[in-house]
Tab-separated table of C-alpha atoms in Angstrom:
chain	number	residue	atom	x	y	z
A	1	MET	CA	-7.764	-49.598	29.162
A	2	PHE	CA	-6.905	-49.900	32.934
A	3	GLN	CA	-7.714	-47.294	35.490
A	4	ASP	CA	-4.374	-47.779	37.228
A	5	ARG	CA	-2.061	-50.609	38.307
A	6	THR	CA	-4.401	-51.736	41.088
A	7	ASP	CA	-7.265	-52.108	38.635
A	8	ALA	CA	-4.912	-53.940	36.266
A	9	GLY	CA	-3.834	-56.287	39.070
A	10	ASN	CA	-7.365	-57.059	40.029
A	11	GLN	CA	-8.240	-57.781	36.401
A	12	LEU	CA	-5.158	-59.986	36.054
A	13	ALA	CA	-6.010	-61.878	39.315
A	14	GLU	CA	-9.457	-62.640	37.853
A	15	LEU	CA	-7.877	-63.936	34.592
A	16	VAL	CA	-5.502	-66.149	36.608
A	17	ARG	CA	-8.482	-67.555	38.587
A	18	ARG	CA	-10.507	-68.024	35.398
A	19	GLU	CA	-7.652	-69.915	33.704
A	20	GLY	CA	-7.151	-72.188	36.694
A	21	VAL	CA	-3.529	-71.169	37.188
A	22	THR	CA	-1.692	-72.721	40.003
A	23	ALA	CA	1.668	-71.467	41.501
A	24	ASP	CA	3.711	-71.835	44.574
A	25	ILE	CA	4.901	-68.208	44.511
A	26	VAL	CA	4.409	-64.958	42.678
A	27	LEU	CA	7.380	-62.946	41.715
A	28	ALA	CA	6.801	-59.271	40.718
A	29	ILE	CA	9.311	-57.232	38.598
A	30	PRO	CA	9.776	-53.932	40.513
A	31	ARG	CA	8.702	-51.344	40.711
A	32	GLY	CA	5.481	-51.318	38.673
A	33	GLY	CA	4.942	-55.112	38.999
A	34	LEU	CA	4.295	-55.069	42.699
A	35	PRO	CA	0.891	-53.335	42.717
A	36	ILE	CA	0.050	-56.017	39.999
A	37	GLY	CA	1.525	-58.825	41.969
A	38	ARG	CA	-0.256	-58.218	45.262
A	39	PRO	CA	-3.857	-59.165	44.192
A	40	VAL	CA	-2.497	-61.921	42.065
A	41	ALA	CA	-0.680	-63.503	44.946
A	42	ASP	CA	-3.662	-63.062	47.197
A	43	ALA	CA	-5.971	-64.674	44.653
A	44	LEU	CA	-3.712	-67.683	44.608
A	45	SER	CA	-3.041	-67.583	48.388
A	46	VAL	CA	0.748	-67.805	47.827
A	47	PRO	CA	3.698	-65.591	48.882
A	48	LEU	CA	4.769	-62.533	46.848
A	49	ASP	CA	8.430	-61.695	46.279
A	50	VAL	CA	10.427	-59.894	43.601
A	51	VAL	CA	12.664	-60.897	40.675
A	52	VAL	CA	14.959	-58.063	39.561
A	53	ALA	CA	16.763	-57.297	36.285
A	54	LYS	CA	18.331	-54.195	34.820
A	55	LYS	CA	18.396	-52.901	31.273
A	56	LEU	CA	21.770	-52.756	29.470
A	57	GLY	CA	21.879	-49.374	27.761
A	58	ALA	CA	23.768	-48.663	24.552
A	59	PRO	CA	26.881	-46.488	24.607
A	60	ASN	CA	25.919	-42.858	24.777
A	61	ASN	CA	22.270	-43.767	24.669
A	62	PRO	CA	21.381	-45.495	27.921
A	63	GLU	CA	17.620	-45.585	27.127
A	64	LEU	CA	18.255	-47.852	24.074
A	65	ALA	CA	18.279	-51.385	25.478
A	66	ILE	CA	20.759	-53.742	23.985
A	67	GLY	CA	19.810	-56.350	26.487
A	68	ALA	CA	19.159	-56.954	30.161
A	69	VAL	CA	20.736	-58.741	33.069
A	70	GLY	CA	19.252	-60.327	36.224
A	71	ALA	CA	20.549	-60.250	39.802
A	72	ASP	CA	22.076	-63.643	39.297
A	73	GLY	CA	23.889	-62.579	36.122
A	74	SER	CA	21.336	-64.147	33.752
A	75	VAL	CA	21.540	-62.152	30.568
A	76	TRP	CA	19.682	-61.564	27.334
A	77	LEU	CA	21.308	-59.606	24.542
A	78	ASN	CA	19.831	-58.174	21.382
A	79	ASP	CA	22.608	-59.472	19.159
A	80	ALA	CA	21.182	-57.913	15.988
A	81	LEU	CA	21.089	-54.475	17.584
A	82	ILE	CA	24.541	-54.855	19.204
A	83	GLU	CA	26.000	-55.779	15.765
A	84	ARG	CA	24.128	-53.026	13.987
A	85	ILE	CA	25.370	-50.233	16.195
A	86	GLY	CA	28.833	-51.675	16.756
A	87	VAL	CA	28.921	-52.313	20.443
A	88	ASP	CA	32.107	-54.217	21.430
A	89	ASP	CA	32.335	-57.111	23.756
A	90	VAL	CA	34.384	-55.273	26.398
A	91	TYR	CA	31.485	-52.760	26.786
A	92	VAL	CA	28.867	-55.386	26.972
A	93	GLU	CA	30.705	-57.456	29.622
A	94	ARG	CA	31.448	-54.329	31.731
A	95	GLU	CA	27.807	-53.289	31.640
A	96	ARG	CA	26.626	-56.815	32.351
A	97	GLU	CA	28.709	-56.856	35.543
A	98	ARG	CA	27.749	-53.327	36.607
A	99	LYS	CA	24.092	-53.774	35.998
A	100	SER	CA	23.959	-57.229	37.621
A	101	GLU	CA	25.339	-55.784	40.820
A	102	GLU	CA	22.737	-53.000	40.681
A	103	ALA	CA	20.058	-55.652	40.364
A	104	ARG	CA	21.461	-57.591	43.365
A	105	VAL	CA	21.452	-54.364	45.474
A	106	LYS	CA	17.868	-53.598	44.376
A	107	ALA	CA	16.701	-57.050	45.277
A	108	THR	CA	18.218	-56.770	48.703
A	109	GLN	CA	16.670	-53.427	49.299
A	110	TYR	CA	13.244	-54.939	48.627
A	111	ARG	CA	13.750	-58.049	50.747
A	112	GLY	CA	15.578	-56.485	53.591
A	113	ASP	CA	16.574	-59.251	55.956
A	114	ALA	CA	14.270	-61.781	54.345
A	115	PRO	CA	16.055	-64.667	52.619
A	116	ILE	CA	15.920	-65.227	48.842
A	117	PRO	CA	13.021	-67.637	48.259
A	118	ASP	CA	13.869	-71.130	47.349
A	119	ILE	CA	12.069	-71.832	43.987
A	120	ASP	CA	13.833	-75.004	43.070
A	121	GLY	CA	11.195	-77.507	41.772
A	122	LYS	CA	8.476	-74.788	42.268
A	123	ARG	CA	5.738	-73.444	40.042
A	124	VAL	CA	6.543	-69.729	39.644
A	125	LEU	CA	4.312	-66.944	38.312
A	126	VAL	CA	6.166	-63.890	37.196
A	127	VAL	CA	4.103	-60.573	36.807
A	128	ASP	CA	4.664	-57.087	35.646
A	129	ASP	CA	2.536	-54.044	34.739
A	130	GLY	CA	3.166	-54.701	31.026
A	131	VAL	CA	5.644	-55.737	28.430
A	132	ALA	CA	7.118	-53.292	25.888
A	133	THR	CA	10.521	-54.471	24.419
A	134	GLY	CA	10.495	-57.478	26.829
A	135	ALA	CA	14.252	-57.133	27.575
A	136	THR	CA	14.175	-57.062	31.349
A	137	THR	CA	11.240	-59.625	31.337
A	138	ILE	CA	13.441	-62.175	29.531
A	139	ALA	CA	16.346	-61.609	31.946
A	140	CYS	CA	13.896	-62.228	34.849
A	141	LEU	CA	12.479	-65.362	33.304
A	142	ARG	CA	15.923	-66.712	32.690
A	143	GLN	CA	16.850	-66.024	36.303
A	144	VAL	CA	13.902	-67.892	37.525
A	145	LYS	CA	14.639	-70.834	35.317
A	146	ASN	CA	18.261	-70.851	36.316
A	147	ALA	CA	17.065	-71.009	39.979
A	148	GLY	CA	15.445	-74.375	39.222
A	149	ALA	CA	11.792	-73.528	38.857
A	150	SER	CA	9.822	-76.499	37.504
A	151	HIS	CA	7.238	-74.275	35.710
A	152	VAL	CA	7.512	-70.661	34.755
A	153	LEU	CA	4.476	-68.650	33.798
A	154	LEU	CA	4.406	-64.963	32.894
A	155	ALA	CA	1.169	-63.042	33.428
A	156	VAL	CA	0.818	-59.276	32.408
A	157	PRO	CA	-2.101	-56.945	31.852
A	158	VAL	CA	-0.873	-55.808	28.465
A	159	GLY	CA	1.973	-56.400	26.114
A	160	SER	CA	3.281	-55.749	22.663
A	161	PRO	CA	2.317	-58.652	20.388
A	162	SER	CA	5.771	-59.176	18.980
A	163	SER	CA	7.375	-59.086	22.455
A	164	LEU	CA	4.811	-61.515	23.874
A	165	GLU	CA	5.481	-63.871	20.943
A	166	ARG	CA	9.205	-63.842	21.879
A	167	LEU	CA	8.359	-64.482	25.504
A	168	TYR	CA	6.544	-67.643	24.613
A	169	ARG	CA	9.970	-69.058	23.943
A	170	GLU	CA	11.162	-68.037	27.390
A	171	ALA	CA	8.216	-69.121	29.662
A	172	ASP	CA	6.258	-72.293	29.769
A	173	GLU	CA	3.033	-70.224	29.596
A	174	VAL	CA	2.195	-66.595	28.900
A	175	LEU	CA	-1.018	-64.821	29.819
A	176	SER	CA	-1.968	-61.313	28.883
A	177	ILE	CA	-5.290	-59.518	29.156
A	178	GLU	CA	-4.609	-57.387	26.135
A	179	ALA	CA	-2.228	-57.644	23.209
A	180	PRO	CA	-3.243	-54.623	21.052
A	181	PRO	CA	-1.790	-54.541	17.532
A	182	HIS	CA	-1.055	-50.813	17.787
A	183	PHE	CA	1.182	-50.765	20.716
A	184	SER	CA	3.618	-48.016	21.412
A	185	SER	CA	4.001	-48.079	25.218
A	186	VAL	CA	2.659	-49.806	28.317
A	187	GLY	CA	1.467	-46.415	29.667
A	188	GLN	CA	-0.898	-45.742	26.883
A	189	PHE	CA	-3.227	-48.446	28.229
A	190	TYR	CA	-3.500	-46.958	31.742
A	191	ARG	CA	-5.543	-43.793	32.615
A	192	LEU	CA	-3.108	-43.333	35.567
A	193	PHE	CA	0.391	-44.563	35.044
A	194	GLU	CA	2.626	-42.754	37.609
A	195	GLN	CA	5.961	-43.974	38.719
A	196	VAL	CA	5.796	-46.176	41.806
A	197	PRO	CA	8.496	-44.999	44.358
A	198	ASP	CA	10.600	-47.741	45.958
A	199	GLU	CA	9.188	-47.134	49.356
A	200	VAL	CA	5.656	-47.492	48.132
A	201	ALA	CA	6.498	-50.593	46.035
A	202	ARG	CA	7.986	-52.318	49.110
A	203	THR	CA	4.765	-51.855	51.073
A	204	TYR	CA	3.123	-54.472	48.715
A	205	LEU	CA	5.472	-57.155	49.992
A	206	ARG	CA	4.296	-56.537	53.567
A	207	GLU	CA	0.661	-56.972	53.025
């Protein structure tokens, strides 16, 4: 159980140090990943930036993730779910384009005038406050790989065991403080798990 995201970030930073992790940059998944990413980046003495993806919602049920897409168009689709609920290709492509543009806009809002970091040939550590379904995490990891990162590591305070297992196929390494068998949501492992407003999340990039 973590007190809040700051506590989880400090514990994750300690795990990263203990495991001897090296990275050239830490990329946090907004918004909740930024309070996690700040202490991790500080522990490694490397820059902190963002990697952004958006969930693709099912028709008439936007909370049901049929996949996710990154700011660069990198996509992961839950093909079994898409087939089961009968989502057609036209809908998927339309949502992919729309959500990819939303992700690009969000990334620009976070970076402001700062350029997109060049991660070609770099060791990249991706962090978030936890992994539930893993949809947006997969899209983020694929985005980082497509940008040419030489080594991609994911580190989170807590995650669903089944989702973490899937993420082992997407990242070169996966670190998690906790992977409890009875997992229902990320928030159940935090005493305080309030939404992080964009304006607050952006402050972690300036520290």
